[in-house]
């Protein structure tokens, strides 16, 4: 069995797509509206089969996410990623942390408050 996707409920679909495309580097692979209140988008990368499913439900104006949930993305250069984040106006960065000499990581939050981790491993 393999992981197919992770689902996130979002408050603003376009803002969330912009974040995951421009900051994380994912691309929309599917986008549709099953009804007038719900919009669904899948984002993916050529580097993995795992997708992120974004669901915007107008009946849920402020989605709630658990504080213990984070999505981790591997990056070749954490320093370059920090610069990219700053270029996109993201300045609230937790870290960098280095639990051992081979790993460095930071945390930020996406537009919906979900923790995003960027990891550099050697």
mmCIF file with all atom_site columns, N, CA and C in Angstrom, residues 80-119:
data_model
loop_
_atom_site.group_PDB
_atom_site.id
_atom_site.type_symbol
_atom_site.label_atom_id
_atom_site.label_alt_id
_atom_site.label_comp_id
_atom_site.label_asym_id
_atom_site.label_entity_id
_atom_site.label_seq_id
_atom_site.pdbx_PDB_ins_code
_atom_site.Cartn_x
_atom_site.Cartn_y
_atom_site.Cartn_z
_atom_site.occupancy
_atom_site.B_iso_or_equiv
_atom_site.pdbx_formal_charge
_atom_site.auth_seq_id
_atom_site.auth_comp_id
_atom_site.auth_asym_id
_atom_site.auth_atom_id
_atom_site.pdbx_PDB_model_num
ATOM 1   N N  . UNK A 1 80  ? 18.947 28.724 0.559  1.00 0.00 ? 80  UNK A N  1
ATOM 2   C CA . UNK A 1 80  ? 18.240 29.229 -0.621 1.00 0.00 ? 80  UNK A CA 1
ATOM 3   C C  . UNK A 1 80  ? 16.732 29.280 -0.368 1.00 0.00 ? 80  UNK A C  1
ATOM 4   N N  . UNK A 1 81  ? 16.206 28.271 0.322  1.00 0.00 ? 81  UNK A N  1
ATOM 5   C CA . UNK A 1 81  ? 14.772 28.245 0.618  1.00 0.00 ? 81  UNK A CA 1
ATOM 6   C C  . UNK A 1 81  ? 14.392 29.401 1.533  1.00 0.00 ? 81  UNK A C  1
ATOM 7   N N  . UNK A 1 82  ? 15.214 29.701 2.522  1.00 0.00 ? 82  UNK A N  1
ATOM 8   C CA . UNK A 1 82  ? 14.932 30.827 3.422  1.00 0.00 ? 82  UNK A CA 1
ATOM 9   C C  . UNK A 1 82  ? 14.893 32.131 2.632  1.00 0.00 ? 82  UNK A C  1
ATOM 10  N N  . UNK A 1 83  ? 15.813 32.306 1.694  1.00 0.00 ? 83  UNK A N  1
ATOM 11  C CA . UNK A 1 83  ? 15.810 33.510 0.851  1.00 0.00 ? 83  UNK A CA 1
ATOM 12  C C  . UNK A 1 83  ? 14.551 33.572 -0.011 1.00 0.00 ? 83  UNK A C  1
ATOM 13  N N  . UNK A 1 84  ? 14.146 32.431 -0.566 1.00 0.00 ? 84  UNK A N  1
ATOM 14  C CA . UNK A 1 84  ? 12.929 32.374 -1.378 1.00 0.00 ? 84  UNK A CA 1
ATOM 15  C C  . UNK A 1 84  ? 11.707 32.752 -0.541 1.00 0.00 ? 84  UNK A C  1
ATOM 16  N N  . UNK A 1 85  ? 11.645 32.235 0.682  1.00 0.00 ? 85  UNK A N  1
ATOM 17  C CA . UNK A 1 85  ? 10.524 32.561 1.568  1.00 0.00 ? 85  UNK A CA 1
ATOM 18  C C  . UNK A 1 85  ? 10.458 34.057 1.823  1.00 0.00 ? 85  UNK A C  1
ATOM 19  N N  . UNK A 1 86  ? 11.600 34.659 2.087  1.00 0.00 ? 86  UNK A N  1
ATOM 20  C CA . UNK A 1 86  ? 11.642 36.102 2.349  1.00 0.00 ? 86  UNK A CA 1
ATOM 21  C C  . UNK A 1 86  ? 11.206 36.896 1.125  1.00 0.00 ? 86  UNK A C  1
ATOM 22  N N  . UNK A 1 87  ? 11.582 36.433 -0.072 1.00 0.00 ? 87  UNK A N  1
ATOM 23  C CA . UNK A 1 87  ? 11.149 37.098 -1.308 1.00 0.00 ? 87  UNK A CA 1
ATOM 24  C C  . UNK A 1 87  ? 9.628  37.053 -1.467 1.00 0.00 ? 87  UNK A C  1
ATOM 25  N N  . UNK A 1 88  ? 9.010  36.017 -0.910 1.00 0.00 ? 88  UNK A N  1
ATOM 26  C CA . UNK A 1 88  ? 7.547  35.885 -0.962 1.00 0.00 ? 88  UNK A CA 1
ATOM 27  C C  . UNK A 1 88  ? 6.874  36.510 0.253  1.00 0.00 ? 88  UNK A C  1
ATOM 28  N N  . UNK A 1 89  ? 7.645  37.265 1.043  1.00 0.00 ? 89  UNK A N  1
ATOM 29  C CA . UNK A 1 89  ? 7.077  37.972 2.186  1.00 0.00 ? 89  UNK A CA 1
ATOM 30  C C  . UNK A 1 89  ? 6.862  37.124 3.424  1.00 0.00 ? 89  UNK A C  1
ATOM 31  N N  . UNK A 1 90  ? 7.431  35.934 3.439  1.00 0.00 ? 90  UNK A N  1
ATOM 32  C CA . UNK A 1 90  ? 7.288  35.049 4.597  1.00 0.00 ? 90  UNK A CA 1
ATOM 33  C C  . UNK A 1 90  ? 8.506  35.251 5.487  1.00 0.00 ? 90  UNK A C  1
ATOM 34  N N  . UNK A 1 91  ? 8.296  35.936 6.586  1.00 0.00 ? 91  UNK A N  1
ATOM 35  C CA . UNK A 1 91  ? 9.417  36.258 7.475  1.00 0.00 ? 91  UNK A CA 1
ATOM 36  C C  . UNK A 1 91  ? 9.313  35.565 8.826  1.00 0.00 ? 91  UNK A C  1
ATOM 37  N N  . UNK A 1 92  ? 8.147  35.027 9.138  1.00 0.00 ? 92  UNK A N  1
ATOM 38  C CA . UNK A 1 92  ? 7.983  34.319 10.414 1.00 0.00 ? 92  UNK A CA 1
ATOM 39  C C  . UNK A 1 92  ? 8.453  32.879 10.219 1.00 0.00 ? 92  UNK A C  1
ATOM 40  N N  . UNK A 1 93  ? 9.728  32.654 10.522 1.00 0.00 ? 93  UNK A N  1
ATOM 41  C CA . UNK A 1 93  ? 10.374 31.368 10.293 1.00 0.00 ? 93  UNK A CA 1
ATOM 42  C C  . UNK A 1 93  ? 10.869 30.823 11.630 1.00 0.00 ? 93  UNK A C  1
ATOM 43  N N  . UNK A 1 94  ? 10.510 29.590 11.946 1.00 0.00 ? 94  UNK A N  1
ATOM 44  C CA . UNK A 1 94  ? 10.974 28.918 13.156 1.00 0.00 ? 94  UNK A CA 1
ATOM 45  C C  . UNK A 1 94  ? 12.201 28.082 12.781 1.00 0.00 ? 94  UNK A C  1
ATOM 46  N N  . UNK A 1 95  ? 13.360 28.504 13.248 1.00 0.00 ? 95  UNK A N  1
ATOM 47  C CA . UNK A 1 95  ? 14.600 27.787 12.937 1.00 0.00 ? 95  UNK A CA 1
ATOM 48  C C  . UNK A 1 95  ? 15.567 28.702 12.238 1.00 0.00 ? 95  UNK A C  1
ATOM 49  N N  . UNK A 1 96  ? 16.614 28.155 11.694 1.00 0.00 ? 96  UNK A N  1
ATOM 50  C CA . UNK A 1 96  ? 16.858 26.731 11.450 1.00 0.00 ? 96  UNK A CA 1
ATOM 51  C C  . UNK A 1 96  ? 17.233 25.956 12.714 1.00 0.00 ? 96  UNK A C  1
ATOM 52  N N  . UNK A 1 97  ? 16.824 24.683 12.688 1.00 0.00 ? 97  UNK A N  1
ATOM 53  C CA . UNK A 1 97  ? 17.155 23.728 13.742 1.00 0.00 ? 97  UNK A CA 1
ATOM 54  C C  . UNK A 1 97  ? 18.072 22.673 13.132 1.00 0.00 ? 97  UNK A C  1
ATOM 55  N N  . UNK A 1 98  ? 18.965 22.130 13.942 1.00 0.00 ? 98  UNK A N  1
ATOM 56  C CA . UNK A 1 98  ? 19.877 21.089 13.474 1.00 0.00 ? 98  UNK A CA 1
ATOM 57  C C  . UNK A 1 98  ? 20.030 20.038 14.571 1.00 0.00 ? 98  UNK A C  1
ATOM 58  N N  . UNK A 1 99  ? 19.161 19.004 14.562 1.00 0.00 ? 99  UNK A N  1
ATOM 59  C CA . UNK A 1 99  ? 19.229 17.989 15.603 1.00 0.00 ? 99  UNK A CA 1
ATOM 60  C C  . UNK A 1 99  ? 20.480 17.119 15.521 1.00 0.00 ? 99  UNK A C  1
ATOM 61  N N  . UNK A 1 100 ? 21.098 17.101 14.339 1.00 0.00 ? 100 UNK A N  1
ATOM 62  C CA . UNK A 1 100 ? 22.376 16.415 14.155 1.00 0.00 ? 100 UNK A CA 1
ATOM 63  C C  . UNK A 1 100 ? 23.089 17.060 12.974 1.00 0.00 ? 100 UNK A C  1
ATOM 64  N N  . UNK A 1 101 ? 24.382 16.805 12.789 1.00 0.00 ? 101 UNK A N  1
ATOM 65  C CA . UNK A 1 101 ? 25.137 17.495 11.732 1.00 0.00 ? 101 UNK A CA 1
ATOM 66  C C  . UNK A 1 101 ? 24.642 17.242 10.303 1.00 0.00 ? 101 UNK A C  1
ATOM 67  N N  . UNK A 1 102 ? 23.857 16.200 10.100 1.00 0.00 ? 102 UNK A N  1
ATOM 68  C CA . UNK A 1 102 ? 23.419 15.851 8.745  1.00 0.00 ? 102 UNK A CA 1
ATOM 69  C C  . UNK A 1 102 ? 22.064 16.438 8.368  1.00 0.00 ? 102 UNK A C  1
ATOM 70  N N  . UNK A 1 103 ? 21.388 17.103 9.303  1.00 0.00 ? 103 UNK A N  1
ATOM 71  C CA . UNK A 1 103 ? 20.027 17.587 9.044  1.00 0.00 ? 103 UNK A CA 1
ATOM 72  C C  . UNK A 1 103 ? 19.857 19.008 9.564  1.00 0.00 ? 103 UNK A C  1
ATOM 73  N N  . UNK A 1 104 ? 19.222 19.852 8.732  1.00 0.00 ? 104 UNK A N  1
ATOM 74  C CA . UNK A 1 104 ? 18.802 21.200 9.136  1.00 0.00 ? 104 UNK A CA 1
ATOM 75  C C  . UNK A 1 104 ? 17.378 21.387 8.640  1.00 0.00 ? 104 UNK A C  1
ATOM 76  N N  . UNK A 1 105 ? 16.556 22.097 9.433  1.00 0.00 ? 105 UNK A N  1
ATOM 77  C CA . UNK A 1 105 ? 15.184 22.330 8.985  1.00 0.00 ? 105 UNK A CA 1
ATOM 78  C C  . UNK A 1 105 ? 14.618 23.597 9.602  1.00 0.00 ? 105 UNK A C  1
ATOM 79  N N  . UNK A 1 106 ? 13.542 24.078 8.960  1.00 0.00 ? 106 UNK A N  1
ATOM 80  C CA . UNK A 1 106 ? 12.787 25.234 9.441  1.00 0.00 ? 106 UNK A CA 1
ATOM 81  C C  . UNK A 1 106 ? 11.301 24.897 9.358  1.00 0.00 ? 106 UNK A C  1
ATOM 82  N N  . UNK A 1 107 ? 10.503 25.678 10.081 1.00 0.00 ? 107 UNK A N  1
ATOM 83  C CA . UNK A 1 107 ? 9.052  25.593 9.990  1.00 0.00 ? 107 UNK A CA 1
ATOM 84  C C  . UNK A 1 107 ? 8.503  26.961 9.619  1.00 0.00 ? 107 UNK A C  1
ATOM 85  N N  . UNK A 1 108 ? 7.473  26.951 8.772  1.00 0.00 ? 108 UNK A N  1
ATOM 86  C CA . UNK A 1 108 ? 6.670  28.140 8.499  1.00 0.00 ? 108 UNK A CA 1
ATOM 87  C C  . UNK A 1 108 ? 5.218  27.692 8.567  1.00 0.00 ? 108 UNK A C  1
ATOM 88  N N  . UNK A 1 109 ? 4.288  28.602 8.317  1.00 0.00 ? 109 UNK A N  1
ATOM 89  C CA . UNK A 1 109 ? 2.878  28.223 8.223  1.00 0.00 ? 109 UNK A CA 1
ATOM 90  C C  . UNK A 1 109 ? 2.347  28.629 6.854  1.00 0.00 ? 109 UNK A C  1
ATOM 91  N N  . UNK A 1 110 ? 1.491  27.778 6.299  1.00 0.00 ? 110 UNK A N  1
ATOM 92  C CA . UNK A 1 110 ? 0.848  28.113 5.030  1.00 0.00 ? 110 UNK A CA 1
ATOM 93  C C  . UNK A 1 110 ? -0.276 29.116 5.305  1.00 0.00 ? 110 UNK A C  1
ATOM 94  N N  . UNK A 1 111 ? -0.974 29.602 4.276  1.00 0.00 ? 111 UNK A N  1
ATOM 95  C CA . UNK A 1 111 ? -2.019 30.612 4.495  1.00 0.00 ? 111 UNK A CA 1
ATOM 96  C C  . UNK A 1 111 ? -3.168 30.154 5.400  1.00 0.00 ? 111 UNK A C  1
ATOM 97  N N  . UNK A 1 112 ? -3.265 28.844 5.641  1.00 0.00 ? 112 UNK A N  1
ATOM 98  C CA . UNK A 1 112 ? -4.340 28.303 6.468  1.00 0.00 ? 112 UNK A CA 1
ATOM 99  C C  . UNK A 1 112 ? -3.875 27.904 7.861  1.00 0.00 ? 112 UNK A C  1
ATOM 100 N N  . UNK A 1 113 ? -2.613 28.177 8.168  1.00 0.00 ? 113 UNK A N  1
ATOM 101 C CA . UNK A 1 113 ? -2.082 27.859 9.487  1.00 0.00 ? 113 UNK A CA 1
ATOM 102 C C  . UNK A 1 113 ? -1.461 26.482 9.615  1.00 0.00 ? 113 UNK A C  1
ATOM 103 N N  . UNK A 1 114 ? -1.367 25.737 8.518  1.00 0.00 ? 114 UNK A N  1
ATOM 104 C CA . UNK A 1 114 ? -0.738 24.414 8.552  1.00 0.00 ? 114 UNK A CA 1
ATOM 105 C C  . UNK A 1 114 ? 0.773  24.588 8.607  1.00 0.00 ? 114 UNK A C  1
ATOM 106 N N  . UNK A 1 115 ? 1.427  23.850 9.518  1.00 0.00 ? 115 UNK A N  1
ATOM 107 C CA . UNK A 1 115 ? 2.883  23.926 9.624  1.00 0.00 ? 115 UNK A CA 1
ATOM 108 C C  . UNK A 1 115 ? 3.531  23.228 8.435  1.00 0.00 ? 115 UNK A C  1
ATOM 109 N N  . UNK A 1 116 ? 4.478  23.934 7.817  1.00 0.00 ? 116 UNK A N  1
ATOM 110 C CA . UNK A 1 116 ? 5.240  23.413 6.690  1.00 0.00 ? 116 UNK A CA 1
ATOM 111 C C  . UNK A 1 116 ? 6.697  23.350 7.122  1.00 0.00 ? 116 UNK A C  1
ATOM 112 N N  . UNK A 1 117 ? 7.315  22.197 6.914  1.00 0.00 ? 117 UNK A N  1
ATOM 113 C CA . UNK A 1 117 ? 8.714  22.013 7.276  1.00 0.00 ? 117 UNK A CA 1
ATOM 114 C C  . UNK A 1 117 ? 9.532  21.855 5.998  1.00 0.00 ? 117 UNK A C  1
ATOM 115 N N  . UNK A 1 118 ? 10.634 22.602 5.910  1.00 0.00 ? 118 UNK A N  1
ATOM 116 C CA . UNK A 1 118 ? 11.593 22.431 4.823  1.00 0.00 ? 118 UNK A CA 1
ATOM 117 C C  . UNK A 1 118 ? 12.853 21.837 5.432  1.00 0.00 ? 118 UNK A C  1
ATOM 118 N N  . UNK A 1 119 ? 13.330 20.734 4.850  1.00 0.00 ? 119 UNK A N  1
ATOM 119 C CA . UNK A 1 119 ? 14.433 19.959 5.413  1.00 0.00 ? 119 UNK A CA 1
ATOM 120 C C  . UNK A 1 119 ? 15.567 19.846 4.404  1.00 0.00 ? 119 UNK A C  1
#
